[in-house]
């Protein structure tokens, strides 16, 4: 009998899940685009990308990537040169990504919603020599981008990813609405994106060192100042895909369809919706913009089997009239990240779709996934699960970061594994702060229980100190998630003259409900210690979020800081 190292493992006698299978490091010494090469060889005619009325097979995706790579090399791109990709989820984003990798370049995935100061910092810091950008964004930012003198700018329109007649209809619609700006395509620096694919030459880099060459320079959210570029090597990203496939043992054995709703310019979306999908030979369905009602229709039409998302996305879909078992029943697995998912939401979405929902944890610096709840052996409410295969995790003391804490003690989560970044781009001091003896210090406060499950308590910097007590905002938010009149909530610390800090909670009521401050506080008093009860409650129609659905606690905190200083402070736009 042949032993399958990825076969499901039964729980032990106590009901605890067996340890995850060991991670094989074989095959990690090849470039990231090796997944595309294999998919094209094994499934040449299978649809790799489905976008409205357009279909691109794996064989064609590989051909386009290699043709584009040859054009980039002819334009002067050399190994390690950075290419800024400023596109929404679309076929162009996927094709460009693989063209850059095939050319030996480094992708800098840029949020299309960046404001001027964010874009200026990322362009200056990365030193990108080539820019690939959407037409409307180029029209808005070309004066700024020209300051950095890129060698080439390639401009695409959204209809470049469509087929006739939809491409023509979209073209006419945009022209009628005045959204077809003159792009200044001069044939010297600024070119149409399609010009990358007009030649017959093909290129696929053969001199890449997966362990040291950076495939993606992924900028963090800049929650503690200017965003830093995490250097994710080919081997880092290959390892995270291998880890995910090791855990998700049922994925990829038949034709899968991955819903591409998470933004590809965020490492969570790039890894799960593109890298993992291609490794599985799966069809990718990019969605350029999340509109809940339209997304339900897309799901019903394309029948995705894998739906990576975030709690706020799943909650929004549940509120749609068309969200039925018939429309959403194709989904087998939902991989949820970026924020904790309440037990009620998990049960409702799972019952409606029949899907298995897997909650996990990760961060940009780890490519990003480090933990996931197991497929077998049960899950624990509020837990991020167990470390990925090949990943070590431990809880360190907050004061020195040198003492490993016992189970049940709260401290900073540190992780170590092949998916951990090489460091921050041009920031050795910042790198030394978070990478210590091979361990990545995450900045998240966590604890491990006796069964080996990990629980995130909060961001270290989000901890609220109320009169000498530690208050974790997430605990308050999780309690409020159980209130029938509360859709979502966010707790922050605000300055207080005697207690140091006090808790303020922002509450978004469910539609048709209007809870009072007294009702909210009374509900919390029945469930939390007195020192955790908020002093201030503010009701809002919505909370500021990143594009992956994570509430921007920083934006709310900055608003309160601005009010205390006597100025009007508008929270910064999320970089995603």
Coordinates of C-alpha atoms in Angstrom, one line a residue, residues 306-513:
X306 CA -13.4 28.1 -4.0
X307 CA -14.3 31.4 -2.5
X308 CA -11.5 33.2 -0.7
X309 CA -12.9 36.2 1.1
X310 CA -13.4 38.1 4.3
X311 CA -16.2 38.2 6.9
X312 CA -17.5 41.6 5.7
X313 CA -17.8 40.2 2.2
X314 CA -19.7 37.1 3.3
X315 CA -22.0 39.2 5.5
X316 CA -22.8 41.6 2.6
X317 CA -23.7 38.7 0.3
X318 CA -26.1 37.2 2.9
X319 CA -28.1 40.5 2.8
X320 CA -28.8 40.1 -1.0
X321 CA -32.2 39.0 -2.1
X322 CA -30.7 36.7 -4.7
X323 CA -28.5 34.9 -2.2
X324 CA -30.0 31.4 -2.3
X325 CA -28.7 27.9 -2.1
X326 CA -29.3 27.6 -5.8
X327 CA -27.2 30.6 -6.6
X328 CA -24.4 30.0 -4.2
X329 CA -24.4 26.2 -3.8
X330 CA -21.4 25.5 -6.0
X331 CA -19.0 26.8 -3.3
X332 CA -17.1 24.0 -1.6
X333 CA -14.6 25.9 0.4
X334 CA -14.4 29.5 1.7
X335 CA -11.0 30.6 3.0
X336 CA -11.7 33.5 5.3
X337 CA -9.0 36.0 6.5
X338 CA -8.2 39.6 7.3
X339 CA -10.6 39.8 10.3
X340 CA -12.2 37.4 12.8
X341 CA -15.5 35.8 11.7
X342 CA -18.3 35.5 14.2
X343 CA -19.8 32.1 14.9
X344 CA -23.2 33.3 13.8
X345 CA -22.0 34.6 10.5
X346 CA -20.0 31.4 9.9
X347 CA -23.1 29.2 10.6
X348 CA -25.4 31.3 8.5
X349 CA -23.2 31.3 5.4
X350 CA -22.3 27.7 5.8
X351 CA -25.9 26.6 6.1
X352 CA -26.9 28.7 3.0
X353 CA -24.1 27.5 0.7
X354 CA -23.1 24.1 2.2
X355 CA -19.5 25.3 2.0
X356 CA -16.8 24.5 4.5
X357 CA -15.4 27.8 5.9
X358 CA -11.8 27.8 7.0
X359 CA -10.5 30.7 9.1
X360 CA -6.9 31.5 9.0
X361 CA -4.3 34.1 9.8
X362 CA -1.4 35.7 8.0
X363 CA 0.5 38.8 7.3
X364 CA 2.2 40.4 4.3
X365 CA 5.7 39.5 5.6
X366 CA 4.8 35.8 5.6
X367 CA 3.5 35.5 2.0
X368 CA 0.9 35.7 3.8
X369 CA -0.6 32.6 5.5
X370 CA 0.9 31.0 8.7
X371 CA -2.2 29.4 10.4
X372 CA -5.4 27.8 9.3
X373 CA -8.1 25.8 11.1
X374 CA -7.9 22.1 10.3
X375 CA -10.2 20.3 7.9
X376 CA -10.5 17.4 10.4
X377 CA -10.6 17.3 14.1
X378 CA -12.8 20.3 14.7
X379 CA -12.4 24.0 14.9
X380 CA -12.5 26.3 17.9
X381 CA -14.6 29.5 17.8
X382 CA -12.3 32.5 17.6
X383 CA -9.2 30.5 16.9
X384 CA -6.9 31.0 13.9
X385 CA -6.2 27.3 14.1
X386 CA -2.9 25.5 13.8
X387 CA 0.4 26.5 12.2
X388 CA 0.8 25.7 8.5
X389 CA 3.0 22.6 7.7
X390 CA 6.7 23.6 8.0
X391 CA 5.8 26.6 10.1
X392 CA 6.8 27.1 13.8
X393 CA 5.0 29.4 16.1
X394 CA 5.5 30.6 19.6
X395 CA 4.3 33.2 22.0
X396 CA 6.9 35.7 23.3
X397 CA 6.9 38.0 26.3
X398 CA 6.0 41.6 25.5
X399 CA 8.7 43.2 27.5
X400 CA 11.9 41.7 26.0
X401 CA 10.7 39.4 23.2
X402 CA 13.2 36.8 24.4
X403 CA 11.1 34.6 26.7
X404 CA 8.8 31.9 25.3
X405 CA 5.5 32.0 27.3
X406 CA 3.5 29.0 28.5
X407 CA 0.1 27.9 27.1
X408 CA -2.6 30.3 28.2
X409 CA -0.3 33.3 28.6
X410 CA -0.7 36.3 26.3
X411 CA 2.2 37.7 24.4
X412 CA 3.5 38.5 20.9
X413 CA 3.1 35.9 18.2
X414 CA 6.3 35.0 16.4
X415 CA 6.5 32.6 13.5
X416 CA 9.3 30.9 11.5
X417 CA 9.0 29.1 8.2
X418 CA 10.0 29.0 4.5
X419 CA 7.2 31.6 3.6
X420 CA 8.8 34.3 5.8
X421 CA 10.1 37.3 3.8
X422 CA 13.7 38.0 3.0
X423 CA 13.3 41.4 4.7
X424 CA 12.1 44.9 4.1
X425 CA 13.3 46.7 0.9
X426 CA 16.2 49.1 1.7
X427 CA 15.3 49.0 5.5
X428 CA 17.8 47.0 7.4
X429 CA 16.9 48.6 10.7
X430 CA 13.2 47.8 10.3
X431 CA 14.1 44.3 9.2
X432 CA 16.2 43.7 12.3
X433 CA 13.3 44.7 14.5
X434 CA 10.9 42.1 13.1
X435 CA 13.3 39.3 12.0
X436 CA 15.2 38.0 14.9
X437 CA 17.2 34.7 14.6
X438 CA 14.9 33.7 11.8
X439 CA 11.7 34.4 13.7
X440 CA 9.2 36.9 12.4
X441 CA 7.7 39.0 15.2
X442 CA 4.2 39.7 14.0
X443 CA 3.2 42.6 16.2
X444 CA 0.0 40.6 17.1
X445 CA -0.9 39.7 20.6
X446 CA -1.9 36.1 20.9
X447 CA -2.1 33.0 23.1
X448 CA -1.9 29.3 22.6
X449 CA -4.2 26.8 24.4
X450 CA -3.3 23.4 25.6
X451 CA -4.4 21.7 22.4
X452 CA -2.0 23.8 20.3
X453 CA -4.6 26.2 18.8
X454 CA -3.7 29.9 18.5
X455 CA -5.9 32.8 19.3
X456 CA -5.3 36.4 18.2
X457 CA -6.1 38.9 21.0
X458 CA -5.3 42.1 19.2
X459 CA -2.6 44.1 17.5
X460 CA 0.1 45.0 20.0
X461 CA -0.3 48.7 19.1
X462 CA -4.1 48.5 19.5
X463 CA -4.0 47.4 23.1
X464 CA -6.0 49.9 25.3
X465 CA -4.6 50.7 28.7
X466 CA -7.5 51.7 31.0
X467 CA -6.4 52.6 34.5
X468 CA -3.7 50.0 34.5
X469 CA -5.8 47.3 32.9
X470 CA -5.2 45.8 29.5
X471 CA -8.3 45.9 27.3
X472 CA -8.3 44.1 24.0
X473 CA -10.6 45.8 21.4
X474 CA -11.3 42.5 19.6
X475 CA -12.9 41.0 22.7
X476 CA -15.4 43.9 22.9
X477 CA -16.1 43.6 19.2
X478 CA -16.7 39.9 19.4
X479 CA -19.3 40.3 22.2
X480 CA -21.1 43.0 20.2
X481 CA -21.2 40.8 17.2
X482 CA -23.7 38.6 19.1
X483 CA -26.1 41.5 19.6
X484 CA -29.0 41.1 17.1
X485 CA -29.2 44.8 16.4
X486 CA -25.5 45.2 15.6
X487 CA -24.1 44.6 12.1
X488 CA -20.5 45.5 13.0
X489 CA -18.5 47.3 15.7
X490 CA -15.0 48.7 16.2
X491 CA -13.4 49.6 19.6
X492 CA -10.5 52.1 20.0
X493 CA -8.7 53.7 22.8
X494 CA -9.1 57.5 23.3
X495 CA -7.3 59.8 25.7
X496 CA -8.8 60.2 29.1
X497 CA -7.6 62.7 31.8
X498 CA -7.6 60.2 34.7
X499 CA -7.6 56.7 33.3
X500 CA -4.9 57.3 30.6
X501 CA -7.2 55.8 28.0
X502 CA -10.9 55.0 27.8
X503 CA -12.7 52.8 25.3
X504 CA -14.9 54.2 22.6
X505 CA -16.9 51.9 20.4
X506 CA -18.3 52.7 16.9
X507 CA -21.4 50.7 16.1
X508 CA -23.2 50.1 12.8
X509 CA -26.7 48.9 13.5
X510 CA -28.5 46.3 11.4
X511 CA -30.9 47.6 8.9
X512 CA -34.2 48.3 10.5
X513 CA -32.8 48.5 14.1

